[in-house]
PDB file of C-alpha atoms in Angstrom:
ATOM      1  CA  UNK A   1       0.000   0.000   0.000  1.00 57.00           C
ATOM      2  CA  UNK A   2       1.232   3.372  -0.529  1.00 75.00           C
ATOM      3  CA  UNK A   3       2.590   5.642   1.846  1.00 95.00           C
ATOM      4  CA  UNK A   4      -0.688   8.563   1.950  1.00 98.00           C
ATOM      5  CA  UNK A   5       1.047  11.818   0.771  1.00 98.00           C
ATOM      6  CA  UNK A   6      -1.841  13.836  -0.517  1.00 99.00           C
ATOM      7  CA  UNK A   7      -5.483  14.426   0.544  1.00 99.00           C
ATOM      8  CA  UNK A   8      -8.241  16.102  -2.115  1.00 99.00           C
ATOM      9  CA  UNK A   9     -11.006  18.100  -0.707  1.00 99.00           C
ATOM     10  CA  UNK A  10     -14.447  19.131  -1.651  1.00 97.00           C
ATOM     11  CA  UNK A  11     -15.314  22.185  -0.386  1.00 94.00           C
ATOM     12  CA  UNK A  12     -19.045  22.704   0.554  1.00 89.00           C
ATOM     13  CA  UNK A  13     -20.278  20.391   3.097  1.00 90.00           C
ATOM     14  CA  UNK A  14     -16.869  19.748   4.287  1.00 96.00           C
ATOM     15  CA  UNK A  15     -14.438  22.835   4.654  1.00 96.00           C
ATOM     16  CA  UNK A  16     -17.417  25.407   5.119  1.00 93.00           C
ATOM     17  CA  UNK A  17     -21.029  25.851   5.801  1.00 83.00           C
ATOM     18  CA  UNK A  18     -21.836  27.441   1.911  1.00 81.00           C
ATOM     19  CA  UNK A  19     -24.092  24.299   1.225  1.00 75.00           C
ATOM     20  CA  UNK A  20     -26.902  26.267   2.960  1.00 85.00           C
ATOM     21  CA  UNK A  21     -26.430  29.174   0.624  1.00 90.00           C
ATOM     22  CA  UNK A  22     -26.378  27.048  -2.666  1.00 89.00           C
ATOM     23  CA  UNK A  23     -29.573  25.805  -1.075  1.00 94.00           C
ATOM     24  CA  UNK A  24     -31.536  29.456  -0.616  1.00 95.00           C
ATOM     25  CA  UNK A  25     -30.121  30.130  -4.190  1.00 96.00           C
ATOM     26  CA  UNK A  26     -31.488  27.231  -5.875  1.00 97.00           C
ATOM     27  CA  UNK A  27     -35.224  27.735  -3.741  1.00 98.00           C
ATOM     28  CA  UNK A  28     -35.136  31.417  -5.034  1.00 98.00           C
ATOM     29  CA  UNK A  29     -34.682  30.329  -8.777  1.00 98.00           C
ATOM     30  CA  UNK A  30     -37.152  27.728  -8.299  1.00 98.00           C
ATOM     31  CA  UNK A  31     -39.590  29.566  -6.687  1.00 98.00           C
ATOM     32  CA  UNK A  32     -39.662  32.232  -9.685  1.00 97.00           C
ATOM     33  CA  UNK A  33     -40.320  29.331 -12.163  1.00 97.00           C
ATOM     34  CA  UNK A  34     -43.165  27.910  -9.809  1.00 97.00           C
ATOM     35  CA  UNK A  35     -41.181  25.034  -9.004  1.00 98.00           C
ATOM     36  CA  UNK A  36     -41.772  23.663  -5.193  1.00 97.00           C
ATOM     37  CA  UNK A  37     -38.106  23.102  -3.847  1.00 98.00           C
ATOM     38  CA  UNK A  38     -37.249  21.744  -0.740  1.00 96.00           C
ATOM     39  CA  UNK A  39     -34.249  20.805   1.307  1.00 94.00           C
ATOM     40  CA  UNK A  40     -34.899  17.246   0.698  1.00 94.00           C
ATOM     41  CA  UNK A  41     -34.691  17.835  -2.939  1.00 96.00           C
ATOM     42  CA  UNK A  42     -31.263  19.870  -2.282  1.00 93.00           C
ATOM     43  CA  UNK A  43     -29.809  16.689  -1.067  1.00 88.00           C
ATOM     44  CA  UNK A  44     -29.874  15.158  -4.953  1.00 89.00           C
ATOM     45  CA  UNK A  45     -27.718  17.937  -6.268  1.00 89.00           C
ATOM     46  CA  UNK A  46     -24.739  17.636  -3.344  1.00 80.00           C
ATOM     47  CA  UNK A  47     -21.666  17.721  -5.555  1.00 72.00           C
ATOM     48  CA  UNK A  48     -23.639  18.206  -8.756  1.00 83.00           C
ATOM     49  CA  UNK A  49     -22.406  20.708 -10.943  1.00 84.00           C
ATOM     50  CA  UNK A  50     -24.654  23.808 -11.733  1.00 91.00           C
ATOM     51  CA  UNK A  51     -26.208  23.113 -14.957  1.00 94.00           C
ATOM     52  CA  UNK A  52     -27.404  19.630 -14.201  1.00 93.00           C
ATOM     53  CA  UNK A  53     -28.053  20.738 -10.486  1.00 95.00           C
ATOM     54  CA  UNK A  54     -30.792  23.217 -12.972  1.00 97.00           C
ATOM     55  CA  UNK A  55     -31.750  20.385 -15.112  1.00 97.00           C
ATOM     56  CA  UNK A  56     -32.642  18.265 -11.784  1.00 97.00           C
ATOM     57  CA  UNK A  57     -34.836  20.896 -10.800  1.00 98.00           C
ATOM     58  CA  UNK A  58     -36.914  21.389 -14.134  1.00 98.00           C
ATOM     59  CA  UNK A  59     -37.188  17.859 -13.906  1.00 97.00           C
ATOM     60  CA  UNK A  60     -38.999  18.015 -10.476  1.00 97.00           C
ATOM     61  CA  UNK A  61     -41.282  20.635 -12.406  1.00 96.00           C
ATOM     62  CA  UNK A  62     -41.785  18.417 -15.245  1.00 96.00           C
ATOM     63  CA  UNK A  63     -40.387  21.878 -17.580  1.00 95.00           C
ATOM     64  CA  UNK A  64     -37.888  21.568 -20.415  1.00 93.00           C
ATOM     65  CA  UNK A  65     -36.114  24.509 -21.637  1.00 96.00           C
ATOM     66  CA  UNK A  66     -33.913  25.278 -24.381  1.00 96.00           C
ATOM     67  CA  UNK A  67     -29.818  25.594 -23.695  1.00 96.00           C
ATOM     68  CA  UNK A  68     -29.863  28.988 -23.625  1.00 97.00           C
ATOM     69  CA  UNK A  69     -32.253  29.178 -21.508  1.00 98.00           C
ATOM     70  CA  UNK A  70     -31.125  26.807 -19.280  1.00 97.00           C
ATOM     71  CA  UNK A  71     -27.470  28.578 -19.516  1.00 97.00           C
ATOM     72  CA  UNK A  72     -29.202  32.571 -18.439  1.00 98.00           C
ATOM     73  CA  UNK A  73     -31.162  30.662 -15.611  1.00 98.00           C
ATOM     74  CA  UNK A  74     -27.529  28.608 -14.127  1.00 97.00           C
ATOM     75  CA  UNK A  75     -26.149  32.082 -14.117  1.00 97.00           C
ATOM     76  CA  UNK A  76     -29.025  33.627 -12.360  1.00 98.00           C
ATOM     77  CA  UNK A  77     -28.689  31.131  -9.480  1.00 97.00           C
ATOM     78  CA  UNK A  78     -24.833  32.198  -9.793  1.00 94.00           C
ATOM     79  CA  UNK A  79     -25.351  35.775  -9.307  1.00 96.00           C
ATOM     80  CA  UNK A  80     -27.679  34.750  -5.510  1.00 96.00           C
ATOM     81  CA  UNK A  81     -24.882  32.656  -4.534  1.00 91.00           C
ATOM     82  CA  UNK A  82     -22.151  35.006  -5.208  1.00 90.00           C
ATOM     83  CA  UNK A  83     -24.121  37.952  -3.765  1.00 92.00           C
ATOM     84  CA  UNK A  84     -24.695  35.869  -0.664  1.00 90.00           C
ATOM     85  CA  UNK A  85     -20.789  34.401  -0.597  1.00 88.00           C
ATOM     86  CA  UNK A  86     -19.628  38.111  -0.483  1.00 88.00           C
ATOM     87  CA  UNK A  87     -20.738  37.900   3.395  1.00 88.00           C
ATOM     88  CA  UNK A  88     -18.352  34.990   4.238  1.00 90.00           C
ATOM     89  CA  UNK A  89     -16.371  35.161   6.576  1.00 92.00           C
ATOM     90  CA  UNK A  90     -13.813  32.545   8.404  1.00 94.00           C
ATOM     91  CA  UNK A  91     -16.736  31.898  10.779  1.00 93.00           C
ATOM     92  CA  UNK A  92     -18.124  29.907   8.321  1.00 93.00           C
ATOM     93  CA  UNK A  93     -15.657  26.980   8.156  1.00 96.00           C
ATOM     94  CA  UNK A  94     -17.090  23.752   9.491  1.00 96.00           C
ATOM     95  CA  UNK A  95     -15.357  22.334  12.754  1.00 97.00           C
ATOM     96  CA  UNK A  96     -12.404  21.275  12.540  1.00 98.00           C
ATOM     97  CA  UNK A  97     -11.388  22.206   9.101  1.00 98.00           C
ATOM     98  CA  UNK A  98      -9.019  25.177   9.593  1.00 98.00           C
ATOM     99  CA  UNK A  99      -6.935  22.518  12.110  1.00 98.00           C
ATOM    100  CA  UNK A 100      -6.657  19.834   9.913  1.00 99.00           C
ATOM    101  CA  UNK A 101      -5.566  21.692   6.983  1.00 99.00           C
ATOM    102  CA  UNK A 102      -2.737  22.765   9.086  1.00 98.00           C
ATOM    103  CA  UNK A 103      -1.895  19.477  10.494  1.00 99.00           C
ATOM    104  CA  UNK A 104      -1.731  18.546   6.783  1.00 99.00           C
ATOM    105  CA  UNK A 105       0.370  21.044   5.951  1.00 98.00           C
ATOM    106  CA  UNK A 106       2.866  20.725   8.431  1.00 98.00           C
ATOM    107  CA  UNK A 107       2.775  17.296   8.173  1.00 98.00           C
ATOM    108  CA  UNK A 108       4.011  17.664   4.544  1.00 98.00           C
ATOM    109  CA  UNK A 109       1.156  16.906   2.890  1.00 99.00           C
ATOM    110  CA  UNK A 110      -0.346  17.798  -0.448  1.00 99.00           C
ATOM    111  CA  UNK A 111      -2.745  19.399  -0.350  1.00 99.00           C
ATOM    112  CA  UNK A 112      -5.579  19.924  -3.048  1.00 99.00           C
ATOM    113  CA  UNK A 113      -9.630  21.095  -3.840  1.00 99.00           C
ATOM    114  CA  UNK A 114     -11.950  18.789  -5.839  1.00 98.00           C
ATOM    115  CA  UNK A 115     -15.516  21.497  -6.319  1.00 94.00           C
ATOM    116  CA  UNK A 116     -17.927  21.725  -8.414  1.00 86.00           C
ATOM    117  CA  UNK A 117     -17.764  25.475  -7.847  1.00 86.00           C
ATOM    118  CA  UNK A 118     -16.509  26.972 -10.163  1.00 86.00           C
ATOM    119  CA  UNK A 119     -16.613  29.933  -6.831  1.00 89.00           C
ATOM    120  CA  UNK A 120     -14.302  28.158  -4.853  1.00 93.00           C
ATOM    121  CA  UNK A 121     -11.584  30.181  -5.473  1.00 94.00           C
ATOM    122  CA  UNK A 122     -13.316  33.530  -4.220  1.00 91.00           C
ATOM    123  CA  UNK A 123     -14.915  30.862  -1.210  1.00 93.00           C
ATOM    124  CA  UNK A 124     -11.424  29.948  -0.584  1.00 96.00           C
ATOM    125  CA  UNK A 125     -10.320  33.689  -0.169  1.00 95.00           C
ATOM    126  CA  UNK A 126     -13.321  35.023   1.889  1.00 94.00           C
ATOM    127  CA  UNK A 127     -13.513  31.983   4.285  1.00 95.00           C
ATOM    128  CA  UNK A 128      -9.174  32.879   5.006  1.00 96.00           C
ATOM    129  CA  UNK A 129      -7.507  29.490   3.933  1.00 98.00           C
ATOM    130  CA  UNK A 130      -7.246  30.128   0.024  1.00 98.00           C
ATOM    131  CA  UNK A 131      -2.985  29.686   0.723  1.00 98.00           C
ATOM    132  CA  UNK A 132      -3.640  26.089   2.619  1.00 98.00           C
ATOM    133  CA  UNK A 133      -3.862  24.751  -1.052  1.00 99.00           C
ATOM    134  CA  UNK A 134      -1.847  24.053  -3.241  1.00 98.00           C
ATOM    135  CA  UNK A 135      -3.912  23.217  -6.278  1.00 99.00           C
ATOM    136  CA  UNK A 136      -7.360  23.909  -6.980  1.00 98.00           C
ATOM    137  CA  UNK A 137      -8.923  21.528  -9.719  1.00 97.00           C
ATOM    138  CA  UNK A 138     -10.815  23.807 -12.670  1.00 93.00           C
ATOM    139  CA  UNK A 139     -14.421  22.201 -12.764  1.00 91.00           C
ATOM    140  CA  UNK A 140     -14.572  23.680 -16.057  1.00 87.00           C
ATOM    141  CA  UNK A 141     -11.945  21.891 -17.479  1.00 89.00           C
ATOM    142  CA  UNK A 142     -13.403  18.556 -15.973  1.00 91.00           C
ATOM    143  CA  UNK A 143     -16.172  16.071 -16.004  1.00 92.00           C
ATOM    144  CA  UNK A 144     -18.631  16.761 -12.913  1.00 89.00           C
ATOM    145  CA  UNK A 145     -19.296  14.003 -10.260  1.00 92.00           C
ATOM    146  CA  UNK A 146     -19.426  10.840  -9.909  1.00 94.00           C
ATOM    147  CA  UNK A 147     -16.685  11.591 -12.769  1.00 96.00           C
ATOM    148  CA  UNK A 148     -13.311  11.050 -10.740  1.00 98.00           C
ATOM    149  CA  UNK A 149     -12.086  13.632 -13.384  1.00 98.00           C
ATOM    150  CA  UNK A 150     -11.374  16.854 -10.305  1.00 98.00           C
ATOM    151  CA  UNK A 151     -10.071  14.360  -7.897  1.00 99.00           C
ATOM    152  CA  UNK A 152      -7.659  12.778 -10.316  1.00 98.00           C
ATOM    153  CA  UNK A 153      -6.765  16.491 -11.100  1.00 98.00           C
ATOM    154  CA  UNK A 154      -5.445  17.022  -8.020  1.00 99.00           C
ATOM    155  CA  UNK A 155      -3.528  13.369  -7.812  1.00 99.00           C
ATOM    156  CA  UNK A 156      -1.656  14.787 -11.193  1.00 98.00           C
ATOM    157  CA  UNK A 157      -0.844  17.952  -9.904  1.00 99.00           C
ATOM    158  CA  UNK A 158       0.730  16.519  -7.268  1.00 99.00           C
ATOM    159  CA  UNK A 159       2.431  13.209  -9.099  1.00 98.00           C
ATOM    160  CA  UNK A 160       0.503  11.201  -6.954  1.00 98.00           C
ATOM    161  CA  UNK A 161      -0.669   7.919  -7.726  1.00 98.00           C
ATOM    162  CA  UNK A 162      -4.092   7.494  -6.291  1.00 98.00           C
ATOM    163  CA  UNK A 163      -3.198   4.729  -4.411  1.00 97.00           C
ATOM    164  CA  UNK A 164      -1.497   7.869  -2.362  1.00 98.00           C
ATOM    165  CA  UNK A 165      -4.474  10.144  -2.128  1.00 99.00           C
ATOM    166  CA  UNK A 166      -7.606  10.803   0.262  1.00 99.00           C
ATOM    167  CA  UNK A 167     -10.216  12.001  -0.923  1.00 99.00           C
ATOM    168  CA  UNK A 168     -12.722  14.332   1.580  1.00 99.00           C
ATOM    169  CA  UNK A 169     -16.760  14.451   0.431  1.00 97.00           C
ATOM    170  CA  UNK A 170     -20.422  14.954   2.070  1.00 94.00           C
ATOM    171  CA  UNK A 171     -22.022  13.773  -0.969  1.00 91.00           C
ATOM    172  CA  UNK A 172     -23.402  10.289  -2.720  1.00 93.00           C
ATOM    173  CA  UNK A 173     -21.755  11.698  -6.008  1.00 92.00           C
ATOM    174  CA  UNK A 174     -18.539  12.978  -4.354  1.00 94.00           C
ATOM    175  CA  UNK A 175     -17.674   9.589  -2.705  1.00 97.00           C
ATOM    176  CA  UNK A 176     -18.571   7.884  -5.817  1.00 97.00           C
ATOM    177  CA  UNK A 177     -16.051   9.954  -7.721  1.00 98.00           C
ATOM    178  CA  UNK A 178     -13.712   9.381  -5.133  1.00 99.00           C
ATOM    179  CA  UNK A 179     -13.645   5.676  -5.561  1.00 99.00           C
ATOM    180  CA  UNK A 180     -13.416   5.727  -9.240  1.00 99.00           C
ATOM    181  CA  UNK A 181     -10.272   7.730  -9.197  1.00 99.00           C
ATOM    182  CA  UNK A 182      -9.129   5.415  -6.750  1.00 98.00           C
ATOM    183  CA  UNK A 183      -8.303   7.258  -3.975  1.00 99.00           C
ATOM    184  CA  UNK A 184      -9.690   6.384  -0.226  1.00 98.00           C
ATOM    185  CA  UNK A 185     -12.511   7.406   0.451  1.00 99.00           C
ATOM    186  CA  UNK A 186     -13.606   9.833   3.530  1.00 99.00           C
ATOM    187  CA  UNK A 187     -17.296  10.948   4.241  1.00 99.00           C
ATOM    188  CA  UNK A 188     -18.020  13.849   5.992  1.00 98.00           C
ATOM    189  CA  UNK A 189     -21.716  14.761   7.323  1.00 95.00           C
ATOM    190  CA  UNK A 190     -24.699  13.196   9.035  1.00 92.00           C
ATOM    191  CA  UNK A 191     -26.095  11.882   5.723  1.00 90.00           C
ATOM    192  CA  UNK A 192     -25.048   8.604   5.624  1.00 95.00           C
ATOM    193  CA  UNK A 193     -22.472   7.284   2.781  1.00 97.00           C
ATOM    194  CA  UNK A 194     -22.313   3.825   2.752  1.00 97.00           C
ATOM    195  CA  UNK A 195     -20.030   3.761   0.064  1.00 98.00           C
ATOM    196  CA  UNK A 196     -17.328   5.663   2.191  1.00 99.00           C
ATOM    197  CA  UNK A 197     -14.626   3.457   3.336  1.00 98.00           C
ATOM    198  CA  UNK A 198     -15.049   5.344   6.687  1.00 98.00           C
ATOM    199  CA  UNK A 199     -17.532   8.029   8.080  1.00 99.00           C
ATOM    200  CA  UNK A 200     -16.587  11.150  10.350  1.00 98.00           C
ATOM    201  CA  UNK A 201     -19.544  13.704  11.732  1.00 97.00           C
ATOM    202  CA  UNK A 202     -17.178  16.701  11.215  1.00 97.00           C
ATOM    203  CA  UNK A 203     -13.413  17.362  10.029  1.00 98.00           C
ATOM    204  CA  UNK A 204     -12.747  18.131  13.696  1.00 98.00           C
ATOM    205  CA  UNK A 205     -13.452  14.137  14.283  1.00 98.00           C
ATOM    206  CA  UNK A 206     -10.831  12.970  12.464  1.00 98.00           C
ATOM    207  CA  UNK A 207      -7.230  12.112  14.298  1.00 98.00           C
ATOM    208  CA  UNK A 208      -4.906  12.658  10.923  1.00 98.00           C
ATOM    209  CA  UNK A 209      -1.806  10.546  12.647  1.00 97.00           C
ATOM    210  CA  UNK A 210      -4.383   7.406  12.900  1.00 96.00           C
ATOM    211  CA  UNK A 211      -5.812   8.356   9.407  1.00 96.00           C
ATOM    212  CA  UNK A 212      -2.216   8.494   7.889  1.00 95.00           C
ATOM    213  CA  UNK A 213      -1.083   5.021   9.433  1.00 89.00           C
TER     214      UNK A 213
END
């Protein structure tokens, strides 16, 4: 087995509390189209990227839309999110997640983000840990969950094998992804994820010395 030397993160639902706000976002869009949204819907687009996160909810709405249509609503929803991100502060990193990524860093790891967001960056920067990474996978330039395509990302950035990786997610999709880019697999959250090869409430459960050996 490889020695772990990197760990891949996703970033809402594990480093901060910004799921919420994707969540009021998508509820405003969908109550302008006279969609009924609810937080039990929310739970189907964890880790889904925007545009089929939009296509999930016209589904629940039975609507279909052209692409362009579909492309000026996604970046509606965008412009509520980033209004609301602007607030951010550090408070809003989940426990334990400022701690760990400096255990990790001191440690020696690698150290690497694997969003859908394509607002992770400006997240990154208004939550106060935007230097504790290294790399930051471009969900543009990849295939969105369950794809392993962001996770892998990272594991090339770093010259990683995955066999050498650990990968962090809250999400069905996430973990999924995780496991096909062959990394190990980590859930985060209350929500169970069966398919995680272990399960921690919060980031600030995890001891990183017994996770590493």
């Amino acid at each position: 087995m490889s020695a772990i030397k990197g760990l891949a993160f996703d970033l809402d639902g594990v480093i901060a509390d910004s799921a919420t706000l994707h969540f009021a976002a998508w509820e405003r869009l969908a109550d302008e189209l006279g969609i009924p949204f609810t937080a039990e819907d929310n739970e189907a687009l964890k880790g889904v990227d925007r545009i089929n996160s939009l296509r999930h909810i016209l589904k629940l709405g039975q609507r279909d839309l052209p692409v362009d249509e579909i492309e000026r609503l996604a970046a509606r929803k965008n412009g509520f999110y980033v209004d609301a991100i602007s607030t951010l502060t550090a408070d809003a990193l989940l426990p334990g997640a400022a701690a760990l990524l400096d255990e990790a860093a001191t440690r020696g790891l690698r150290i690497g983000l694997a969003s859908a967001s394509r607002n992770a960056p400006a997240l990154l920067e208004r939550l106060g840990v935007a230097d504790a990474f290294e790399f930051i996978a471009d969900p543009s330039d990849h295939l969105p969950k369950p794809a392993p395509d962001l996770f892998l990302a990272c594991a090339r950035a770093f010259d990683l094998p995955p066999q050498a990786m650990i990968g962090f997610e809250d999400a069905p999709a996430g973990i999924e992804a995780i496991r096909a880019a062959g990394f190990r697999a980590i859930g985060i959250g209350e929500t169970p994820l069966p398919r995680a090869d272990v399960q921690f409430a919060t980031l600030a459960d995890i001891d990183l010395a017994a996770l590493l050996a």
